mmCIF file of C-alpha atoms in Angstrom:
data_model
loop_
_atom_site.group_PDB
_atom_site.id
_atom_site.type_symbol
_atom_site.label_atom_id
_atom_site.label_comp_id
_atom_site.label_asym_id
_atom_site.label_seq_id
_atom_site.Cartn_x
_atom_site.Cartn_y
_atom_site.Cartn_z
ATOM 1 C CA MET A 1 -108.499 51.728 15.154
ATOM 2 C CA GLU A 2 -112.455 52.898 15.174
ATOM 3 C CA ASN A 3 -113.180 50.195 17.288
ATOM 4 C CA ASP A 4 -110.439 50.466 19.944
ATOM 5 C CA GLU A 5 -111.445 54.407 20.120
ATOM 6 C CA LYS A 6 -115.304 53.062 20.587
ATOM 7 C CA LYS A 7 -114.139 50.999 23.524
ATOM 8 C CA SER A 8 -111.168 53.182 25.400
ATOM 9 C CA SER A 9 -114.403 55.855 25.171
ATOM 10 C CA GLY A 10 -116.448 54.017 26.848
ATOM 11 C CA LEU A 11 -114.184 52.796 29.411
ATOM 12 C CA LYS A 12 -114.044 56.064 31.108
ATOM 13 C CA SER A 13 -117.906 57.170 30.466
ATOM 14 C CA VAL A 14 -117.735 54.006 32.863
ATOM 15 C CA GLU A 15 -115.042 54.635 35.095
ATOM 16 C CA ARG A 16 -116.520 58.350 35.128
ATOM 17 C CA ARG A 17 -119.773 57.372 35.689
ATOM 18 C CA ARG A 18 -118.739 54.911 38.480
ATOM 19 C CA PHE A 19 -116.787 57.470 40.075
ATOM 20 C CA MET A 20 -118.956 59.643 40.692
ATOM 21 C CA GLU A 21 -120.994 57.029 42.653
ATOM 22 C CA MET A 22 -118.339 56.465 44.646
ATOM 23 C CA THR A 23 -118.041 60.452 45.481
ATOM 24 C CA THR A 24 -121.847 60.387 46.256
ATOM 25 C CA LYS A 25 -121.453 57.116 48.456
ATOM 26 C CA PHE A 26 -117.917 56.869 50.021
ATOM 27 C CA GLY A 27 -116.717 60.184 49.722
ATOM 28 C CA PHE A 28 -113.929 61.893 47.075
ATOM 29 C CA THR A 29 -110.786 59.882 48.780
ATOM 30 C CA ALA A 30 -112.159 56.797 48.443
ATOM 31 C CA ALA A 31 -112.613 57.501 44.730
ATOM 32 C CA THR A 32 -109.799 58.702 44.025
ATOM 33 C CA VAL A 33 -108.520 56.111 45.384
ATOM 34 C CA ALA A 34 -110.376 53.741 43.679
ATOM 35 C CA LEU A 35 -109.446 56.084 40.248
ATOM 36 C CA PHE A 36 -105.707 55.670 40.796
ATOM 37 C CA SER A 37 -105.359 52.136 42.366
ATOM 38 C CA GLY A 38 -107.451 51.162 38.670
ATOM 39 C CA ALA A 39 -110.181 49.477 40.627
ATOM 40 C CA LEU A 40 -113.201 51.971 38.530
ATOM 41 C CA GLY A 41 -112.561 49.422 36.230
ATOM 42 C CA SER A 42 -114.669 46.525 38.072
ATOM 43 C CA LYS A 43 -117.714 47.372 39.656
ATOM 44 C CA GLU A 44 -116.658 44.663 42.333
ATOM 45 C CA ALA A 45 -113.166 46.299 42.939
ATOM 46 C CA SER A 46 -114.388 49.876 43.001
ATOM 47 C CA ALA A 47 -117.008 48.954 45.791
ATOM 48 C CA ALA A 48 -114.785 46.721 47.752
ATOM 49 C CA THR A 49 -111.991 49.717 47.697
ATOM 50 C CA GLY A 50 -114.846 52.038 49.148
ATOM 51 C CA LYS A 51 -115.609 49.368 51.390
ATOM 52 C CA GLU A 52 -111.970 49.352 53.054
ATOM 53 C CA GLU A 53 -111.884 53.366 52.860
ATOM 54 C CA MET A 54 -115.388 53.305 54.795
ATOM 55 C CA ARG A 55 -113.829 51.241 57.036
ATOM 56 C CA ARG A 56 -110.514 52.651 57.829
ATOM 57 C CA LYS A 57 -112.252 55.703 58.192
ATOM 58 C CA LYS A 58 -114.756 54.182 60.337
ATOM 59 C CA THR A 59 -112.472 52.422 63.502
ATOM 60 C CA ALA A 60 -109.140 54.977 63.256
ATOM 61 C CA LYS A 61 -109.176 57.013 66.163
ATOM 62 C CA TYR A 62 -107.332 60.031 64.807
ATOM 63 C CA LYS A 63 -108.272 62.202 60.913
ATOM 64 C CA MET A 64 -105.922 63.916 59.126
ATOM 65 C CA ASN A 65 -106.326 66.208 56.199
ATOM 66 C CA ILE A 66 -103.783 66.187 54.526
ATOM 67 C CA VAL A 67 -103.583 69.429 51.797
ATOM 68 C CA THR A 68 -102.141 70.334 48.055
ATOM 69 C CA ALA A 69 -102.136 71.914 45.284
ATOM 70 C CA TYR A 70 -101.087 69.204 42.859
ATOM 71 C CA ILE A 71 -104.158 66.652 41.292
ATOM 72 C CA ILE A 72 -103.284 63.201 43.090
ATOM 73 C CA GLY A 73 -102.182 62.010 39.172
ATOM 74 C CA ALA A 74 -99.236 64.956 39.071
ATOM 75 C CA SER A 75 -97.144 62.539 41.066
ATOM 76 C CA ARG A 76 -96.224 60.766 37.473
ATOM 77 C CA SER A 77 -94.219 64.168 36.755
ATOM 78 C CA TYR A 78 -94.155 65.675 39.752
ATOM 79 C CA PRO A 79 -93.764 63.338 42.598
ATOM 80 C CA ILE A 80 -95.784 64.824 45.298
ATOM 81 C CA MET A 81 -96.756 61.278 46.462
ATOM 82 C CA GLN A 82 -99.995 62.435 48.004
ATOM 83 C CA LEU A 83 -101.680 58.075 47.822
ATOM 84 C CA ASP A 84 -98.692 57.123 49.318
ATOM 85 C CA MET A 85 -98.331 59.416 51.876
ATOM 86 C CA LYS A 86 -101.353 58.676 52.603
ATOM 87 C CA GLU A 87 -101.178 54.813 52.358
ATOM 88 C CA ASN A 88 -98.171 55.292 54.364
ATOM 89 C CA ILE A 89 -99.610 57.075 57.869
ATOM 90 C CA GLN A 90 -102.525 55.060 57.875
ATOM 91 C CA ASN A 91 -99.896 51.823 57.699
ATOM 92 C CA CYS A 92 -97.539 53.137 59.873
ATOM 93 C CA THR A 93 -99.946 54.314 62.878
ATOM 94 C CA ASN A 94 -101.914 50.707 62.389
ATOM 95 C CA GLY A 95 -104.811 52.353 61.022
ATOM 96 C CA GLU A 96 -105.075 54.679 64.558
ATOM 97 C CA VAL A 97 -104.635 57.330 61.866
ATOM 98 C CA TYR A 98 -106.968 57.781 58.703
ATOM 99 C CA VAL A 99 -106.143 60.360 56.678
ATOM 100 C CA LYS A 100 -108.450 62.394 54.277
ATOM 101 C CA LEU A 101 -106.695 64.028 50.621
ATOM 102 C CA ALA A 102 -107.672 67.316 49.193
ATOM 103 C CA PRO A 103 -105.416 67.399 46.194
ATOM 104 C CA GLY A 104 -105.706 69.941 43.047
ATOM 105 C CA GLY A 105 -105.862 73.450 45.398
ATOM 106 C CA GLN A 106 -109.025 72.332 46.594
ATOM 107 C CA LEU A 107 -108.574 74.103 49.849
ATOM 108 C CA GLY A 108 -105.841 76.869 48.393
ATOM 109 C CA ALA A 109 -102.229 77.243 47.662
ATOM 110 C CA GLY A 110 -99.157 78.019 48.622
ATOM 111 C CA SER A 111 -98.948 80.549 51.413
ATOM 112 C CA ALA A 112 -102.789 80.160 52.212
ATOM 113 C CA LEU A 113 -102.141 76.648 53.043
ATOM 114 C CA ALA A 114 -99.356 77.495 55.249
ATOM 115 C CA GLN A 115 -101.639 79.779 57.494
ATOM 116 C CA LYS A 116 -104.233 76.974 57.337
ATOM 117 C CA VAL A 117 -101.896 74.316 58.603
ATOM 118 C CA GLN A 118 -100.419 77.000 61.853
ATOM 119 C CA ALA A 119 -103.970 77.721 62.231
ATOM 120 C CA GLY A 120 -104.803 74.202 63.197
ATOM 121 C CA THR A 121 -107.914 75.240 60.527
ATOM 122 C CA ILE A 122 -106.547 71.661 58.470
ATOM 123 C CA GLN A 123 -103.293 69.595 59.656
ATOM 124 C CA ALA A 124 -101.177 69.042 57.089
ATOM 125 C CA ALA A 125 -100.160 70.127 53.712
ATOM 126 C CA GLN A 126 -98.058 71.040 50.868
ATOM 127 C CA HIS A 127 -96.597 73.825 50.192
ATOM 128 C CA SER A 128 -93.271 76.023 49.468
ATOM 129 C CA ILE A 129 -90.645 75.635 51.686
ATOM 130 C CA SER A 130 -90.341 79.946 50.735
ATOM 131 C CA ASN A 131 -93.740 80.005 52.760
ATOM 132 C CA PHE A 132 -91.424 79.219 55.999
ATOM 133 C CA ALA A 133 -89.469 82.494 55.173
ATOM 134 C CA PRO A 134 -92.288 85.125 56.864
ATOM 135 C CA PHE A 135 -91.926 82.605 60.589
ATOM 136 C CA ALA A 136 -87.461 81.387 59.830
ATOM 137 C CA PRO A 137 -86.342 83.949 57.624
ATOM 138 C CA VAL A 138 -83.592 81.272 57.082
ATOM 139 C CA ALA A 139 -85.691 78.322 55.140
ATOM 140 C CA ASP A 140 -85.400 81.718 52.418
ATOM 141 C CA MET A 141 -81.513 80.490 51.646
ATOM 142 C CA ILE A 142 -81.911 78.186 49.032
ATOM 143 C CA ASN A 143 -82.729 80.654 46.662
ATOM 144 C CA ILE A 144 -79.581 81.748 46.522
ATOM 145 C CA PRO A 145 -77.422 80.224 43.800
ATOM 146 C CA TYR A 146 -75.133 77.273 43.537
ATOM 147 C CA TRP A 147 -74.595 76.286 47.611
ATOM 148 C CA CYS A 148 -77.299 73.447 47.107
ATOM 149 C CA GLY A 149 -79.238 73.707 43.540
ATOM 150 C CA GLU A 150 -78.412 70.223 43.061
ATOM 151 C CA ASN A 151 -80.757 67.255 44.485
ATOM 152 C CA GLN A 152 -78.007 65.591 46.560
ATOM 153 C CA LYS A 153 -76.668 69.171 47.703
ATOM 154 C CA PHE A 154 -80.676 70.614 49.177
ATOM 155 C CA VAL A 155 -81.171 66.871 50.686
ATOM 156 C CA ASN A 156 -77.962 66.890 52.431
ATOM 157 C CA LEU A 157 -78.811 70.496 53.823
ATOM 158 C CA VAL A 158 -82.231 69.735 54.350
ATOM 159 C CA THR A 159 -82.035 66.337 56.203
ATOM 160 C CA SER A 160 -78.909 67.849 58.593
ATOM 161 C CA ASP A 161 -78.644 68.756 61.699
ATOM 162 C CA ALA A 162 -77.921 71.820 61.283
ATOM 163 C CA TRP A 163 -80.851 72.593 59.203
ATOM 164 C CA ARG A 164 -82.544 70.972 61.677
ATOM 165 C CA ASN A 165 -81.783 72.974 64.759
ATOM 166 C CA GLU A 166 -82.203 76.565 63.154
ATOM 167 C CA VAL A 167 -85.293 76.126 60.237
ATOM 168 C CA HIS A 168 -86.883 73.590 62.160
ATOM 169 C CA ALA A 169 -87.054 74.997 65.571
ATOM 170 C CA LYS A 170 -87.656 78.440 64.057
ATOM 171 C CA VAL A 171 -91.543 76.988 62.134
ATOM 172 C CA ALA A 172 -91.940 75.439 65.723
ATOM 173 C CA LYS A 173 -92.400 77.990 67.585
ATOM 174 C CA LYS A 174 -94.329 79.230 64.938
ATOM 175 C CA GLY A 175 -97.091 76.690 65.310
ATOM 176 C CA PHE A 176 -95.785 74.255 62.694
ATOM 177 C CA LYS A 177 -93.669 70.109 62.602
ATOM 178 C CA VAL A 178 -92.221 69.333 59.365
ATOM 179 C CA LEU A 179 -92.727 66.353 58.441
ATOM 180 C CA TRP A 180 -90.590 65.681 54.783
ATOM 181 C CA TYR A 181 -89.022 67.617 51.812
ATOM 182 C CA VAL A 182 -90.346 67.041 48.683
ATOM 183 C CA VAL A 183 -87.417 67.056 45.653
ATOM 184 C CA ILE A 184 -88.918 68.171 42.838
ATOM 185 C CA ASP A 185 -85.116 68.870 40.598
ATOM 186 C CA PRO A 186 -83.403 71.758 40.336
ATOM 187 C CA ARG A 187 -85.239 75.510 38.487
ATOM 188 C CA VAL A 188 -84.052 75.323 35.346
ATOM 189 C CA VAL A 189 -83.356 78.312 32.113
ATOM 190 C CA ALA A 190 -86.733 77.480 29.706
ATOM 191 C CA THR A 191 -86.866 79.620 26.669
ATOM 192 C CA ARG A 192 -90.323 81.030 24.741
ATOM 193 C CA LYS A 193 -90.365 80.272 20.448
ATOM 194 C CA GLY A 194 -88.574 82.731 18.898
ATOM 195 C CA VAL A 195 -86.011 82.824 21.692
ATOM 196 C CA ALA A 196 -82.235 81.600 20.294
ATOM 197 C CA GLY A 197 -81.548 78.642 22.061
ATOM 198 C CA PRO A 198 -79.730 76.811 23.642
ATOM 199 C CA ILE A 199 -78.691 79.139 26.645
ATOM 200 C CA LYS A 200 -75.293 77.355 27.000
ATOM 201 C CA THR A 201 -73.397 80.314 29.099
ATOM 202 C CA PRO A 202 -74.647 83.490 31.369
ATOM 203 C CA GLU A 203 -73.099 85.075 28.560
ATOM 204 C CA GLN A 204 -76.224 84.213 26.675
ATOM 205 C CA MET A 205 -78.816 85.764 29.402
ATOM 206 C CA LYS A 206 -78.054 89.115 28.351
ATOM 207 C CA GLY A 207 -81.134 90.864 27.682
ATOM 208 C CA ILE A 208 -83.446 88.169 28.444
ATOM 209 C CA LYS A 209 -86.686 89.282 30.418
ATOM 210 C CA PHE A 210 -86.750 86.348 32.818
ATOM 211 C CA ARG A 211 -89.944 85.629 35.020
ATOM 212 C CA VAL A 212 -89.165 85.919 38.464
ATOM 213 C CA PRO A 213 -91.825 85.350 41.779
ATOM 214 C CA GLY A 214 -91.786 87.962 44.612
ATOM 215 C CA SER A 215 -88.363 86.989 45.091
ATOM 216 C CA LYS A 216 -86.178 89.428 45.927
ATOM 217 C CA ILE A 217 -82.542 87.198 45.643
ATOM 218 C CA LEU A 218 -84.108 85.234 42.014
ATOM 219 C CA ALA A 219 -84.626 89.071 40.583
ATOM 220 C CA GLN A 220 -80.952 89.787 42.175
ATOM 221 C CA PHE A 221 -79.806 85.986 40.571
ATOM 222 C CA TYR A 222 -80.715 86.785 37.218
ATOM 223 C CA GLN A 223 -79.199 90.578 37.332
ATOM 224 C CA LEU A 224 -75.951 88.833 37.914
ATOM 225 C CA LEU A 225 -76.527 86.882 34.689
ATOM 226 C CA GLY A 226 -77.200 90.088 32.747
ATOM 227 C CA ALA A 227 -80.806 89.298 32.541
ATOM 228 C CA ASN A 228 -83.742 91.453 33.291
ATOM 229 C CA PRO A 229 -85.790 90.422 36.060
ATOM 230 C CA THR A 230 -89.781 90.198 34.779
ATOM 231 C CA PRO A 231 -91.899 90.013 37.696
ATOM 232 C CA VAL A 232 -95.201 88.197 37.210
ATOM 233 C CA ALA A 233 -97.919 86.516 38.754
ATOM 234 C CA TRP A 234 -97.549 82.563 38.696
ATOM 235 C CA GLY A 235 -101.207 83.142 37.143
ATOM 236 C CA GLU A 236 -100.146 85.635 34.433
ATOM 237 C CA THR A 237 -96.946 83.386 33.397
ATOM 238 C CA SER A 238 -98.140 81.001 31.059
ATOM 239 C CA SER A 239 -99.930 84.425 29.081
ATOM 240 C CA ALA A 240 -97.131 86.564 29.959
ATOM 241 C CA ILE A 241 -94.721 83.988 28.023
ATOM 242 C CA LYS A 242 -97.269 83.520 24.692
ATOM 243 C CA GLN A 243 -97.181 87.309 24.532
ATOM 244 C CA GLY A 244 -93.434 87.942 24.889
ATOM 245 C CA VAL A 245 -93.707 89.860 28.290
ATOM 246 C CA ALA A 246 -91.151 87.406 29.111
ATOM 247 C CA ASP A 247 -88.856 85.334 27.681
ATOM 248 C CA ALA A 248 -87.753 82.612 30.031
ATOM 249 C CA LEU A 249 -89.116 81.539 33.405
ATOM 250 C CA ASP A 250 -87.654 78.894 36.058
ATOM 251 C CA PRO A 251 -88.998 76.204 37.623
ATOM 252 C CA SER A 252 -88.075 72.560 37.528
ATOM 253 C CA VAL A 253 -88.692 70.797 33.763
ATOM 254 C CA GLU A 254 -91.110 68.715 36.055
ATOM 255 C CA ALA A 255 -93.376 71.534 37.478
ATOM 256 C CA LEU A 256 -93.104 73.093 33.039
ATOM 257 C CA HIS A 257 -94.925 69.735 32.285
ATOM 258 C CA VAL A 258 -97.646 69.816 35.121
ATOM 259 C CA PHE A 259 -98.489 73.240 34.321
ATOM 260 C CA GLY A 260 -98.864 73.115 30.810
ATOM 261 C CA PHE A 261 -95.610 75.605 29.650
ATOM 262 C CA LYS A 262 -94.842 72.662 26.875
ATOM 263 C CA ASP A 263 -96.534 74.546 23.601
ATOM 264 C CA VAL A 264 -95.154 77.786 24.624
ATOM 265 C CA LEU A 265 -91.337 76.196 24.998
ATOM 266 C CA ASP A 266 -88.203 76.124 22.625
ATOM 267 C CA TRP A 267 -85.115 75.067 24.830
ATOM 268 C CA VAL A 268 -84.137 74.302 28.597
ATOM 269 C CA THR A 269 -81.452 74.837 30.065
ATOM 270 C CA PHE A 270 -79.947 72.693 33.319
ATOM 271 C CA ASN A 271 -78.018 74.726 34.841
ATOM 272 C CA GLY A 272 -78.793 73.418 38.170
ATOM 273 C CA ALA A 273 -78.904 77.223 40.189
ATOM 274 C CA VAL A 274 -81.638 77.005 42.537
ATOM 275 C CA PRO A 275 -84.141 73.717 44.030
ATOM 276 C CA ASP A 276 -87.629 74.275 43.080
ATOM 277 C CA SER A 277 -88.923 71.766 45.979
ATOM 278 C CA GLN A 278 -91.679 71.738 48.336
ATOM 279 C CA VAL A 279 -92.454 70.809 51.906
ATOM 280 C CA TYR A 280 -95.042 69.282 53.783
ATOM 281 C CA SER A 281 -95.801 70.465 56.962
ATOM 282 C CA CYS A 282 -98.249 69.678 60.265
ATOM 283 C CA ASN A 283 -99.753 71.574 62.915
ATOM 284 C CA LEU A 284 -97.695 71.528 65.787
ATOM 285 C CA GLU A 285 -100.723 70.958 68.320
ATOM 286 C CA TRP A 286 -102.189 68.530 66.691
ATOM 287 C CA PHE A 287 -99.641 66.221 66.246
ATOM 288 C CA GLU A 288 -98.821 66.179 70.183
ATOM 289 C CA SER A 289 -102.224 65.763 71.302
ATOM 290 C CA LEU A 290 -100.917 62.421 69.767
ATOM 291 C CA PRO A 291 -99.920 59.313 71.822
ATOM 292 C CA LYS A 292 -96.568 58.851 71.606
ATOM 293 C CA LYS A 293 -96.613 55.865 68.919
ATOM 294 C CA VAL A 294 -98.967 57.358 66.326
ATOM 295 C CA GLN A 295 -96.063 60.483 66.559
ATOM 296 C CA GLU A 296 -93.814 57.622 65.679
ATOM 297 C CA GLY A 297 -95.920 56.315 63.054
ATOM 298 C CA ILE A 298 -96.457 59.453 61.420
ATOM 299 C CA ASP A 299 -93.014 60.494 61.724
ATOM 300 C CA PHE A 300 -92.008 57.349 60.137
ATOM 301 C CA ALA A 301 -94.056 56.821 57.408
ATOM 302 C CA SER A 302 -93.267 60.619 56.226
ATOM 303 C CA GLU A 303 -89.394 59.027 55.672
ATOM 304 C CA ILE A 304 -91.029 56.262 54.232
ATOM 305 C CA THR A 305 -92.639 58.835 51.761
ATOM 306 C CA MET A 306 -89.569 60.834 51.304
ATOM 307 C CA GLN A 307 -87.607 57.870 50.297
ATOM 308 C CA GLN A 308 -90.227 57.118 47.911
ATOM 309 C CA ASN A 309 -90.084 60.208 46.164
ATOM 310 C CA LEU A 310 -86.302 60.618 45.983
ATOM 311 C CA ALA A 311 -86.407 57.242 43.623
ATOM 312 C CA LYS A 312 -89.244 58.399 41.869
ATOM 313 C CA VAL A 313 -87.477 62.106 40.685
ATOM 314 C CA PRO A 314 -85.769 60.260 37.520
ATOM 315 C CA ALA A 315 -88.605 58.447 36.380
ATOM 316 C CA ALA A 316 -90.570 61.600 36.729
ATOM 317 C CA ARG A 317 -87.964 63.480 35.131
ATOM 318 C CA ALA A 318 -88.336 61.065 32.456
ATOM 319 C CA TYR A 319 -91.670 61.522 31.932
ATOM 320 C CA ALA A 320 -91.854 65.030 31.629
ATOM 321 C CA MET A 321 -88.971 65.359 29.624
ATOM 322 C CA ALA A 322 -90.572 62.678 27.236
ATOM 323 C CA GLU A 323 -94.090 64.966 27.035
ATOM 324 C CA LEU A 324 -93.039 67.693 26.387
ATOM 325 C CA ALA A 325 -89.967 66.847 23.281
ATOM 326 C CA ALA A 326 -92.595 65.320 21.815
ATOM 327 C CA ALA A 327 -94.358 68.979 21.916
ATOM 328 C CA GLY A 328 -90.228 69.859 20.083
ATOM 329 C CA VAL A 329 -89.151 71.479 23.602
ATOM 330 C CA LYS A 330 -85.392 70.627 23.383
ATOM 331 C CA PHE A 331 -82.967 69.376 26.127
ATOM 332 C CA TYR A 332 -79.316 71.257 26.901
ATOM 333 C CA VAL A 333 -76.787 70.424 29.999
ATOM 334 C CA PRO A 334 -74.180 72.469 30.219
ATOM 335 C CA THR A 335 -70.710 71.413 30.691
ATOM 336 C CA ALA A 336 -68.500 71.299 33.112
ATOM 337 C CA SER A 337 -66.255 74.401 31.367
ATOM 338 C CA GLU A 338 -69.721 75.639 31.376
ATOM 339 C CA LYS A 339 -71.109 74.919 34.323
ATOM 340 C CA ARG A 340 -68.419 76.663 35.600
ATOM 341 C CA GLN A 341 -68.972 79.904 34.082
ATOM 342 C CA TRP A 342 -72.534 80.194 35.027
ATOM 343 C CA VAL A 343 -71.284 79.479 39.342
ATOM 344 C CA GLU A 344 -68.544 82.539 38.733
ATOM 345 C CA ALA A 345 -71.050 84.774 37.174
ATOM 346 C CA ALA A 346 -73.502 84.179 40.216
ATOM 347 C CA GLY A 347 -72.330 81.817 42.437
ATOM 348 C CA ALA A 348 -72.769 82.002 46.669
ATOM 349 C CA GLN A 349 -69.417 83.103 46.470
ATOM 350 C CA LEU A 350 -69.486 86.574 45.524
ATOM 351 C CA PRO A 351 -69.730 89.152 47.540
ATOM 352 C CA ALA A 352 -73.224 90.132 46.412
ATOM 353 C CA TRP A 353 -74.833 87.829 48.412
ATOM 354 C CA ASP A 354 -72.589 88.773 51.923
ATOM 355 C CA LYS A 355 -76.110 90.572 52.286
ATOM 356 C CA PHE A 356 -78.704 88.198 52.506
ATOM 357 C CA LYS A 357 -76.613 85.509 54.108
ATOM 358 C CA LYS A 358 -76.307 87.624 57.068
ATOM 359 C CA GLU A 359 -79.813 89.018 56.666
ATOM 360 C CA LEU A 360 -80.983 85.143 56.740
ATOM 361 C CA ALA A 361 -78.372 82.637 57.942
ATOM 362 C CA GLY A 362 -77.485 85.565 60.768
ATOM 363 C CA SER A 363 -73.733 85.882 59.575
ATOM 364 C CA LEU A 364 -71.318 84.539 56.963
ATOM 365 C CA ASN A 365 -69.701 82.281 59.584
ATOM 366 C CA LYS A 366 -73.124 80.527 60.264
ATOM 367 C CA PHE A 367 -73.927 79.832 56.046
ATOM 368 C CA ASP A 368 -70.727 79.213 55.661
ATOM 369 C CA MET A 369 -71.785 76.540 58.076
ATOM 370 C CA PHE A 370 -75.357 75.710 56.023
ATOM 371 C CA ARG A 371 -73.427 75.333 52.960
ATOM 372 C CA GLU A 372 -70.574 72.269 54.453
ATOM 373 C CA ALA A 373 -74.054 70.724 55.649
ATOM 374 C CA ALA A 374 -74.749 70.643 51.917
ATOM 375 C CA ASN A 375 -71.656 69.345 50.856
ATOM 376 C CA THR A 376 -71.603 66.577 53.307
ATOM 377 C CA MET A 377 -73.326 63.342 52.474
ATOM 378 C CA GLY A 378 -76.510 62.143 54.453
ATOM 379 C CA ARG A 379 -78.216 59.082 55.082
ATOM 380 C CA PHE A 380 -80.307 59.940 51.579
ATOM 381 C CA TYR A 381 -79.085 59.502 47.723
ATOM 382 C CA VAL A 382 -80.977 61.040 45.235
ATOM 383 C CA HIS A 383 -80.135 61.693 41.255
ATOM 384 C CA ASP A 384 -78.929 63.946 39.371
ATOM 385 C CA VAL A 385 -79.021 65.638 36.063
ATOM 386 C CA LYS A 386 -75.059 65.257 34.878
ATOM 387 C CA ALA A 387 -72.832 67.152 32.220
#
């Protein structure tokens, strides 16, 4: 056992040294590709990877910076698919585009990245769909509960003509091109240690201090369930849960794992109300400056990467759950009758949501058009947690 630990430590030391050497010689993106392809274990393989990256970069006619808030390895439990996207774009454009990655929040996150894409400071980035709301308020509809919370309904919606004609057209006027939507899983009810669980029905939500972001829709959702919405900035959420300032939070189970909440949680309930998803957007002016064939290559690469993401969702969920379970976190999926109670208590059918539907969709009839799109099976299948 001791010899195995020394051997493992030695390998990590060698990999760290080679990573730094590659970063200096070939750049961060090349070093990252080598790290996650396993090439750093071999001096010859890492050198070959570095040379391939240099060749791709040198022969490409166009450079595309893709910026994300997540580290490359996060895709194991949070399928953001950065390396896949890089590879697909380079291959589908026949090497005419070289993709340089800036992961892990190096250049910012969320709204800051959306602003940089709009300004053309970077070519593309991953951010929350809600970051489109300032440019196309209709995008914020996805936070109304129990109409597109399930993975399949969300995918049906965002790949529908109704969504594309409305949302894509509006964000295009503000300088964005949508590349593809990242499915992670619906938001959950995750309770801290010390709170009685599992939460099976809305009745048990009464009085719970529920952490919410700055979203009026999510705040109303938890009010309808009888909880006390507690606004907490994301960076302060972990300490708020530990200190009992908040009793519960609602990211997807994959996000709970990747952001390190496993040691503070007791129960996770898959109530499936609202999607917890992301989008990759691109600067429209830059995209339209490319030759038509290159544009088609990026579009095809985006579709391929989305399909890889959809296939990855159940595996990422399983890994996140296994890691959380190892730390003592327990899981509950409501029965069909319990799920109906959640929908009846706070679902999109309630008149309480009419104000938001009119404000975001434009009218109740238009919202119904989007709901029909969410309920109409499209080209893409994705797995959902089932009772």
